[in-house]
CSV table of C-alpha atoms in Angstrom, one decimal:
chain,number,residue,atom,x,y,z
A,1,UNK,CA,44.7,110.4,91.6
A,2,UNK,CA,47.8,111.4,93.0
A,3,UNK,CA,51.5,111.0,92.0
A,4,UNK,CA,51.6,107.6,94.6
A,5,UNK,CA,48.9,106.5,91.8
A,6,UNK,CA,51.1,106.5,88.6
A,7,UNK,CA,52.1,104.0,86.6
A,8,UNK,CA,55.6,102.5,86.5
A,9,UNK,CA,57.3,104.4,84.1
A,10,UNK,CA,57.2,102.8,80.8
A,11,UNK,CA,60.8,103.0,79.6
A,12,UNK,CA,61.4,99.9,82.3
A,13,UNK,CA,59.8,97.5,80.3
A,14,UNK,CA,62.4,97.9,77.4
A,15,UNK,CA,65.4,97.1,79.9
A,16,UNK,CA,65.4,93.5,78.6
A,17,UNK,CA,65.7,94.5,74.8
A,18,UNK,CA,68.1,97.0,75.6
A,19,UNK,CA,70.2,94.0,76.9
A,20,UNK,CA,69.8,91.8,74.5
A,21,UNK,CA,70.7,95.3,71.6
A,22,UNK,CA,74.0,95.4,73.9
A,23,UNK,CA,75.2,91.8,73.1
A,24,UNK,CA,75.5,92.3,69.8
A,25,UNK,CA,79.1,91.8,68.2
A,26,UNK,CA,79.4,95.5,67.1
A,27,UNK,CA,77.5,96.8,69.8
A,28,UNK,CA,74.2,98.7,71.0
A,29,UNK,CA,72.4,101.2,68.0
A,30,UNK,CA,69.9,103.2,70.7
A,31,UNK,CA,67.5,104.2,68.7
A,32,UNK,CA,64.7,104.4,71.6
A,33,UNK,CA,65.2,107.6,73.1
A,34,UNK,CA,65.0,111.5,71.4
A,35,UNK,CA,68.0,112.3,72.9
A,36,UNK,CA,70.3,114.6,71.3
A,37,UNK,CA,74.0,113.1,70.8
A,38,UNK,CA,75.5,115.8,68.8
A,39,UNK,CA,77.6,119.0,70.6
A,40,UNK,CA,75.8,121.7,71.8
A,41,UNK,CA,76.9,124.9,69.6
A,42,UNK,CA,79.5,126.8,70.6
A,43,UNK,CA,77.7,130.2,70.4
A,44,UNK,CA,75.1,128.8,72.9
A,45,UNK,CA,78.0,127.2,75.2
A,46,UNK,CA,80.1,130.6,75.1
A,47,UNK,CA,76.6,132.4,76.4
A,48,UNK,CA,76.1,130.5,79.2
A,49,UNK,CA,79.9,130.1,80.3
A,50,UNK,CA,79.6,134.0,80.1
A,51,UNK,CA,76.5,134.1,82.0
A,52,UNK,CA,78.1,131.8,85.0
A,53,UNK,CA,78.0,135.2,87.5
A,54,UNK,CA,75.0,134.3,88.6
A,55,UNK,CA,74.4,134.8,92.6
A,56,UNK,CA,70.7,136.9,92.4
A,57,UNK,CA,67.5,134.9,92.0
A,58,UNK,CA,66.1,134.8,88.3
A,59,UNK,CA,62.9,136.0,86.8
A,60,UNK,CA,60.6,133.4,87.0
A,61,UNK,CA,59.0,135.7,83.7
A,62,UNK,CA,62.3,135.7,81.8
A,63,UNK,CA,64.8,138.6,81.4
A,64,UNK,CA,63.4,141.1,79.3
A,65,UNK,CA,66.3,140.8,76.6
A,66,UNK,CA,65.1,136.8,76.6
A,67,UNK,CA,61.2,137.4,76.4
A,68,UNK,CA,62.4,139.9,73.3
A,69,UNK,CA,64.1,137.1,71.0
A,70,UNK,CA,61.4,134.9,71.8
A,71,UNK,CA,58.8,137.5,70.6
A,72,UNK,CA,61.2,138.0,67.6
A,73,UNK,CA,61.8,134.0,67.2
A,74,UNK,CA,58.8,133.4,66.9
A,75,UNK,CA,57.9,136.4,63.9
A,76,UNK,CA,60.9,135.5,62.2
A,77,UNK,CA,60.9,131.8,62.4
A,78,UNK,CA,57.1,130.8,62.8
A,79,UNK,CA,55.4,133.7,61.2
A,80,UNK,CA,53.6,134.6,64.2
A,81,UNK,CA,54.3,138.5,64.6
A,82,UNK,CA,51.5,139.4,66.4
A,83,UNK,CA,53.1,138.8,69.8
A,84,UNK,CA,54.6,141.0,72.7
A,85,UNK,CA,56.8,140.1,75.7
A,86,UNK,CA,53.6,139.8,77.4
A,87,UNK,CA,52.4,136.9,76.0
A,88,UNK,CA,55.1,134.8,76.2
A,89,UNK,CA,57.2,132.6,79.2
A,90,UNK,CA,59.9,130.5,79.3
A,91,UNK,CA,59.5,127.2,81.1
A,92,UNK,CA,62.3,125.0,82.6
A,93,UNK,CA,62.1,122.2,79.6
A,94,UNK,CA,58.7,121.5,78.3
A,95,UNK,CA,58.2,118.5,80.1
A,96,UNK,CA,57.2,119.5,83.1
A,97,UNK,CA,54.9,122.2,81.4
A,98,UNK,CA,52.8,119.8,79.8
A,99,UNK,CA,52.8,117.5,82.5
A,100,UNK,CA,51.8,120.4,84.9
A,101,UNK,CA,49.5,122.7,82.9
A,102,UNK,CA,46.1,120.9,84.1
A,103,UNK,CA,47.3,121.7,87.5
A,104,UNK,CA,48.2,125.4,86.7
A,105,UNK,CA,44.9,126.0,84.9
A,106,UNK,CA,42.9,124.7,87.4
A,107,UNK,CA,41.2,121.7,86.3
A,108,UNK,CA,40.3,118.7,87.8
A,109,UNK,CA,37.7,115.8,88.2
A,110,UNK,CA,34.8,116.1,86.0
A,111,UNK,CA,37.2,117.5,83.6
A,112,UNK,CA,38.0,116.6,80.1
A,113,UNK,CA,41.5,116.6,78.9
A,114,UNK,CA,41.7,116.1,74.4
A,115,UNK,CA,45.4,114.4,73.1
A,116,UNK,CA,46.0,112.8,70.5
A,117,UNK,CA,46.0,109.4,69.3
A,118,UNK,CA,49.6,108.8,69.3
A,119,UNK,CA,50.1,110.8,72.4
A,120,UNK,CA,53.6,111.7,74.2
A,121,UNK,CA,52.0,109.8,77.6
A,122,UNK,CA,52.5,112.7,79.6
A,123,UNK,CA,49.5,114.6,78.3
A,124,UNK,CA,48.0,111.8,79.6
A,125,UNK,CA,50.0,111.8,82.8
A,126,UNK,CA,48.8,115.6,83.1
A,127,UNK,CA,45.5,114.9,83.2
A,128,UNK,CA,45.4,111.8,85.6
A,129,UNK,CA,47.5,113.7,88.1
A,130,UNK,CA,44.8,116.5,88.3
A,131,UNK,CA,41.9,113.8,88.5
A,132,UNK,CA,40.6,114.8,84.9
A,133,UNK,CA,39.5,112.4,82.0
A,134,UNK,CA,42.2,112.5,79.1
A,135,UNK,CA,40.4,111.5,76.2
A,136,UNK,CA,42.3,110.5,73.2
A,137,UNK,CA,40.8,111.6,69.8
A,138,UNK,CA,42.6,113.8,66.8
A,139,UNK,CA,38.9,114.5,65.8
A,140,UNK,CA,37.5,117.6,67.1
A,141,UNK,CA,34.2,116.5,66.3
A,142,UNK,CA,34.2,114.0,69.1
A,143,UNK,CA,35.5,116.6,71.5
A,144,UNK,CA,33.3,116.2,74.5
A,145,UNK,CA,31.3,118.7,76.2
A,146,UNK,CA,33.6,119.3,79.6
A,147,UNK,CA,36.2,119.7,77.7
A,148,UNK,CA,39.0,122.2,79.4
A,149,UNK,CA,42.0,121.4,77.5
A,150,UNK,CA,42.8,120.1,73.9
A,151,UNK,CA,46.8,119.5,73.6
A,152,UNK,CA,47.9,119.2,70.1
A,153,UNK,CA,51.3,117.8,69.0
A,154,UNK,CA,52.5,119.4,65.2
A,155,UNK,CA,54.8,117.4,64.0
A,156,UNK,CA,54.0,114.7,66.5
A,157,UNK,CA,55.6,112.6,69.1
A,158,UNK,CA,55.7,109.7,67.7
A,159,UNK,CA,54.3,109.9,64.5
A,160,UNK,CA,55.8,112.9,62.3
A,161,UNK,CA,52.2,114.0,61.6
A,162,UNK,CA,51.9,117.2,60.3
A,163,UNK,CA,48.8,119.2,60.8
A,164,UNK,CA,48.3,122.0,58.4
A,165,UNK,CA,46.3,125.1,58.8
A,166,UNK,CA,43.5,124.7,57.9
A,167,UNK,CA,43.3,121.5,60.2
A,168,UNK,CA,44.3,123.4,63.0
A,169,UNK,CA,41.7,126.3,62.3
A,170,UNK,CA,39.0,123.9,63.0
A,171,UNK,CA,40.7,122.4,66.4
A,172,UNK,CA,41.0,126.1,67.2
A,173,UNK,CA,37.5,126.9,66.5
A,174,UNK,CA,36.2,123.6,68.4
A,175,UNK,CA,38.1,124.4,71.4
A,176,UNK,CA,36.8,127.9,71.4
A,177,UNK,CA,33.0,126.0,71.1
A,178,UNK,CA,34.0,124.0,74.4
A,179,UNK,CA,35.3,126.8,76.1
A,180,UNK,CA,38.6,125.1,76.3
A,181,UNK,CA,42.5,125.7,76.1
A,182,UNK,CA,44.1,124.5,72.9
A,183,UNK,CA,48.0,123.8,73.5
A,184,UNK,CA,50.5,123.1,70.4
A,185,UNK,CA,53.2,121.3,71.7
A,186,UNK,CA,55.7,122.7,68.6
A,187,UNK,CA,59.2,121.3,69.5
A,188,UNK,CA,59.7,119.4,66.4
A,189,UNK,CA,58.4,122.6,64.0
A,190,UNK,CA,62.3,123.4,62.3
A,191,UNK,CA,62.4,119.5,60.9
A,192,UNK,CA,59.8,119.0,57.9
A,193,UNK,CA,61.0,116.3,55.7
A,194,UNK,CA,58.7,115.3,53.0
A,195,UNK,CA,55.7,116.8,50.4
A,196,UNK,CA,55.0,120.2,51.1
A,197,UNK,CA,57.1,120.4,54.5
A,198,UNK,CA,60.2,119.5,52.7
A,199,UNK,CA,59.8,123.5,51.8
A,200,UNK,CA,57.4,124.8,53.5
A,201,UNK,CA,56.9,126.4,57.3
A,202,UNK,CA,54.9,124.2,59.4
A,203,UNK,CA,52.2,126.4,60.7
A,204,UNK,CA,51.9,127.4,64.5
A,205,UNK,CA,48.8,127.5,66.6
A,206,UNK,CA,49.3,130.8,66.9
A,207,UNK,CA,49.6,131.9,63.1
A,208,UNK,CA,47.1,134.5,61.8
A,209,UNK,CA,45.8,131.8,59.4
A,210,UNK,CA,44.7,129.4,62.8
A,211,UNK,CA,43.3,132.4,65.0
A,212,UNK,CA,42.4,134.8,63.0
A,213,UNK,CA,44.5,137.2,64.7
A,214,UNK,CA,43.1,136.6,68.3
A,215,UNK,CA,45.4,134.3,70.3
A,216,UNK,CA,42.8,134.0,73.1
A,217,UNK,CA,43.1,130.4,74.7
A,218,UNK,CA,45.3,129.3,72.5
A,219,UNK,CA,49.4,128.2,73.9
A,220,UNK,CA,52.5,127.4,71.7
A,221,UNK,CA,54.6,125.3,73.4
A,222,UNK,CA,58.4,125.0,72.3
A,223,UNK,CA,61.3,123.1,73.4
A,224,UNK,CA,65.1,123.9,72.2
A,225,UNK,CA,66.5,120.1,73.2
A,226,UNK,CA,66.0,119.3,69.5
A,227,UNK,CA,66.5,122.1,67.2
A,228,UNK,CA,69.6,123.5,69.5
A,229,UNK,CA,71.0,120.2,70.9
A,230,UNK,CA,69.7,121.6,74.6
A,231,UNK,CA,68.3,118.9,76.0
A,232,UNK,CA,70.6,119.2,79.2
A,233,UNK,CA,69.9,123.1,79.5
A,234,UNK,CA,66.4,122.3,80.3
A,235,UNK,CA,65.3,125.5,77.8
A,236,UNK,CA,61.7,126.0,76.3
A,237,UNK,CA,58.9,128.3,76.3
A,238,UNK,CA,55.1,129.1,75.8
A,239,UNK,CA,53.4,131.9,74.3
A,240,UNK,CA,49.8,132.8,73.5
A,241,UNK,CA,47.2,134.0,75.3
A,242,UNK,CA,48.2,136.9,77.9
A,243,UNK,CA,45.4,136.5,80.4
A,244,UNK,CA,46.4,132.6,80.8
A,245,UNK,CA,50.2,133.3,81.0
A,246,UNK,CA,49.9,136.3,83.6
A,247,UNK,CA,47.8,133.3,85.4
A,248,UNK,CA,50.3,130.5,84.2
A,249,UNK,CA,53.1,132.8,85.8
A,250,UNK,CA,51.5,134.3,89.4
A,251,UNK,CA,51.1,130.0,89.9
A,252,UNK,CA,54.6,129.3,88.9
A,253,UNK,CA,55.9,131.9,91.2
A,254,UNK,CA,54.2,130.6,93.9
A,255,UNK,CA,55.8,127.2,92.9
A,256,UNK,CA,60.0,128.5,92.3
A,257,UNK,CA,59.2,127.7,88.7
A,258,UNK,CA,62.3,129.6,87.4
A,259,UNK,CA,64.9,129.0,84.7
A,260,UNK,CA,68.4,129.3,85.6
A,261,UNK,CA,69.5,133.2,84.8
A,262,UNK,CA,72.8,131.5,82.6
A,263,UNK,CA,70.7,129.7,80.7
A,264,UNK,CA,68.3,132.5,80.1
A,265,UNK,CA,70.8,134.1,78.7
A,266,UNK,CA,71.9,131.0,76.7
A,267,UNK,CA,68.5,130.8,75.4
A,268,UNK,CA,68.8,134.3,73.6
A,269,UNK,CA,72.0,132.7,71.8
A,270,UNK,CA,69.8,130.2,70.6
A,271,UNK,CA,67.2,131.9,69.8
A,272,UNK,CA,69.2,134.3,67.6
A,273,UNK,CA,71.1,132.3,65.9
A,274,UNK,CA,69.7,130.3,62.6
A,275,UNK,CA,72.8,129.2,61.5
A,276,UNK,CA,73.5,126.0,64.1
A,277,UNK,CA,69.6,124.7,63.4
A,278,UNK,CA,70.0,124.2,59.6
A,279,UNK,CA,73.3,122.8,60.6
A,280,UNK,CA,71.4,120.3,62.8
A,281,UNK,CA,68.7,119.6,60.6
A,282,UNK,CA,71.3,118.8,58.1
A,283,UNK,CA,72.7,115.8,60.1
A,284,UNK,CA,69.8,114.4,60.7
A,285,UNK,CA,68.2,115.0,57.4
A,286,UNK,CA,71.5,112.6,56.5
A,287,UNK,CA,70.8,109.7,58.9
A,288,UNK,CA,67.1,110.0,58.1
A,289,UNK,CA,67.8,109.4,54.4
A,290,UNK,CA,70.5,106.3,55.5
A,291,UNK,CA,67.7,104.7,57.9
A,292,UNK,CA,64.8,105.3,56.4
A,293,UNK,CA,65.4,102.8,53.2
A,294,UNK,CA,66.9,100.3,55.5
A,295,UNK,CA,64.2,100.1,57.4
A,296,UNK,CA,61.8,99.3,54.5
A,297,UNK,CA,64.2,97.0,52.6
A,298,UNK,CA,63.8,95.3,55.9
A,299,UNK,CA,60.4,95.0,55.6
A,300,UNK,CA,59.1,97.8,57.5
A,301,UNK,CA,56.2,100.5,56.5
A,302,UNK,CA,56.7,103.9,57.8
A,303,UNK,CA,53.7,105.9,58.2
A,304,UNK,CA,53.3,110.1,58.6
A,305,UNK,CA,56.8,110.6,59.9
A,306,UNK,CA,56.8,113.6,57.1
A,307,UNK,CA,58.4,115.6,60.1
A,308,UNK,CA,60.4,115.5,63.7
A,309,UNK,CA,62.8,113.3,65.0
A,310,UNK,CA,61.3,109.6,64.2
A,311,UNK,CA,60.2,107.3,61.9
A,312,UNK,CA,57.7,105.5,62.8
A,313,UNK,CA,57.5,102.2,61.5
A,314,UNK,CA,55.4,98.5,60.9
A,315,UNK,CA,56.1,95.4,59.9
A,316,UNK,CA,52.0,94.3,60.8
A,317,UNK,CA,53.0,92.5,64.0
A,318,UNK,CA,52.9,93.2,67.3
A,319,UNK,CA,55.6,96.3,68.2
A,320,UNK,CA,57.0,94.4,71.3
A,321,UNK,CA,57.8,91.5,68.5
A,322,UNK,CA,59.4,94.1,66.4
A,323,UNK,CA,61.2,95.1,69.2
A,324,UNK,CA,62.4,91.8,69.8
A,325,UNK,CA,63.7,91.8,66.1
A,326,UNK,CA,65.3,94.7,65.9
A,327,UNK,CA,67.0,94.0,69.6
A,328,UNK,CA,68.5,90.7,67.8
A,329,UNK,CA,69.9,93.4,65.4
A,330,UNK,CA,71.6,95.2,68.1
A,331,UNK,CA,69.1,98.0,67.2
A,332,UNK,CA,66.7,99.5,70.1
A,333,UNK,CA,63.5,100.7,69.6
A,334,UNK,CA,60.6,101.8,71.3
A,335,UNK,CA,56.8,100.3,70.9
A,336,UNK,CA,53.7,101.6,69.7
A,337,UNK,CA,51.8,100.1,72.7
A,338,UNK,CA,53.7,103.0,75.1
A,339,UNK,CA,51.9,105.8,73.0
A,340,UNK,CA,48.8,104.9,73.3
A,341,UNK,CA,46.2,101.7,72.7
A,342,UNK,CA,45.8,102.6,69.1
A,343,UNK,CA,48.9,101.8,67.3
A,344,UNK,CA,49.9,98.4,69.1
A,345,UNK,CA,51.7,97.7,65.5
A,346,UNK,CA,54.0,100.0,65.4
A,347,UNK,CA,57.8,101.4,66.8
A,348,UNK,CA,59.4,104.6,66.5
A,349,UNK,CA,62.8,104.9,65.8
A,350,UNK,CA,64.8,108.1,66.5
A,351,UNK,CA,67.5,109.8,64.6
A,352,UNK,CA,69.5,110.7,67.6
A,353,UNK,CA,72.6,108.9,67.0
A,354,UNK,CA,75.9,109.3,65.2
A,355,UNK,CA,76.3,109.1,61.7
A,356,UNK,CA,78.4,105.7,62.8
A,357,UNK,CA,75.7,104.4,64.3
A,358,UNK,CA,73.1,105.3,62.1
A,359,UNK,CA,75.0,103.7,59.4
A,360,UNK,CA,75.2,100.4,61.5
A,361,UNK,CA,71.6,100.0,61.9
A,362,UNK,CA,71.2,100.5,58.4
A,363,UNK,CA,73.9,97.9,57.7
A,364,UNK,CA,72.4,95.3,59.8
A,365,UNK,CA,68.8,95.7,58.5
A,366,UNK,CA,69.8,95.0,55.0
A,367,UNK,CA,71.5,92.2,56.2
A,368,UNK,CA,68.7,90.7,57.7
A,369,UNK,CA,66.0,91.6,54.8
């Protein structure tokens, strides 16, 4: 399969609703999309307006001052303080890392590539691009042999689900069995919400508790669109296993794989700088606790959704008819059916939007309970 091969981008299909969202009285409430609508922080804007003196080529590896704060990010923030600028990489968003990591690792048909059941689609995109299987499963115990890479998504895209460590321990072990890479796609990790992740770290692939101490083929993938309002930088990074980032790096040389110098140095801003993320989880910790009740005094159940950016929600009909319901509300949503066949029931709702707007959806649903 080639890139000729791919499906019509899914988003299309929701073109309709979003018209029919628009012609409400008070307007459109996008709640489709995980897109960040508050201000980037000023300490990270600053950076990068400093950082504008930019005529030599980057480092497709990352300044050394950047690899640092990543290496102490990740010990101060994830609890992962085994690390050294060696095994880690930044990546120009985390997009086109997990839609490109089959290719850079070399597999191919006859190949097995794990998601999960409620799956981002471009694991699945990955995998098809490369000729590989992706097989959907969140059990390890039906991991197949031919297995090269198992991606896992902690909290998850689109259903909040938080696996602790001792779940991801066995994934880990599993994937080890198969002889295959285990990726954590981690970008939602700074926003637990309820039960034990209302005060609790969620875990990383790569804590001590998951590996044992060895990080060998095992990747942490992180993204700073949603913690740091960076969505437009185009900033994330891996880390893990050094043998398969010296590889991951030699390919993405080859390839002009390189983050802009400025926002390198952006990045370190970021990284450094805890104050503007419990800022931001704040703000959407409020339009969480506005939406959320609406939602179910509008006769919605949300499921997981214990962590991340969504809710994801059921009223036990088909999603493109809660679509349609919530489009009639001026509300826009996305269905279950574009994360997979396995939730056809459900929609995710995202809390990027303004506190106005946020409050507006909430408005309307209990109107229409």
């Amino acid at each position: 399969m080639g890139v000729a091969d791919l499906a019509d981008y899914p988003w299309d299909a929701v073109a309709p609703y979003a018209e029919r969202a628009r012609a409400h009285v008070d307007g459109i409430v996008d709640l489709s999309i995980g897109s960040p609508v508050d201000p980037t922080p000023a300490v990270i804007a600053r950076a990068l307006s400093d950082a504008t003196d930019a005529h030599a080529y980057p480092q497709t590896l990352g300044t050394p001052a950047l690899r640092e704060a990543i290496v102490a990010w990740y010990a101060r923030r994830r609890g992962v303080s085994a690390l050294t600028p060696a095994n880690v990489l930044p990546t120009i968003g985390s997009k086109e890392l997990v839609a490109l990591l089959p290719l850079l690792l070399g597999i191919g048909p006859g190949d097995t590539v794990v998601h999960p059941r409620a799956a981002y689609p471009t694991y699945e995109v990955g995998a098809r691009l490369v000729g590989a299987t992706p097989f959907a499963s969140d059990d390890p115990s039906e991991w197949p042999d031919g297995t090269r890479l198992v991606w896992l998504n902690s909290p998850g895209n689109p259903d909040g689900r938080v696996l602790d460590a001792a779940l991801l321990r066995t994934a880990v072990g599993r994937a080890r069995e198969l002889g295959a890479v285990l990726a954590g796609d981690e970008c939602y990790a700074e926003l637990g919400w309820d039960g034990r992740w209302a005060d609790e770290a969620i875990p990383s692939v790569l804590d001590s508790r998951v590996t044992g101490g060895d990080v060998r083929g095992v990747l942490s993938v992180y993204s700073l669109s949603k913690q740091s309002n960076l969505a437009g930088y185009r900033a994330a990074f891996l880390a893990g296993d050094t043998e398969i980032v010296a590889r991951l790096l030699t390919a993405r040389k080859h390839l002009g794989l390189m983050l802009p110098a400025p926002v390198q140095t952006a990045m370190i801003a970021a990284l450094t700088d805890d104050e503007h993320v419990a800022s931001q989880k704040e703000r959407y910790r409020r339009r969480r606790d506005v939406l959320r009740p609406a939602l179910q005094e509008a006769g919605f159940r949300i499921d997981h959704s214990e962590a991340g950016l969504y809710l994801w929600a059921t009223e036990s009909r088909d999603a493109w008819e809660s679509v349609g319901r919530l489009a009639d509300l001026g509300i826009l949503s996305g269905p279950g059916h574009f994360y997979g066949p396995h939730f056809p029931e459900h929609v995710r709702l995202s809390l990027t939007a303004t506190d106005e707007r946020i409050a507006a959806a909430a408005e309307r649903l209990r109107s229409a309970g």
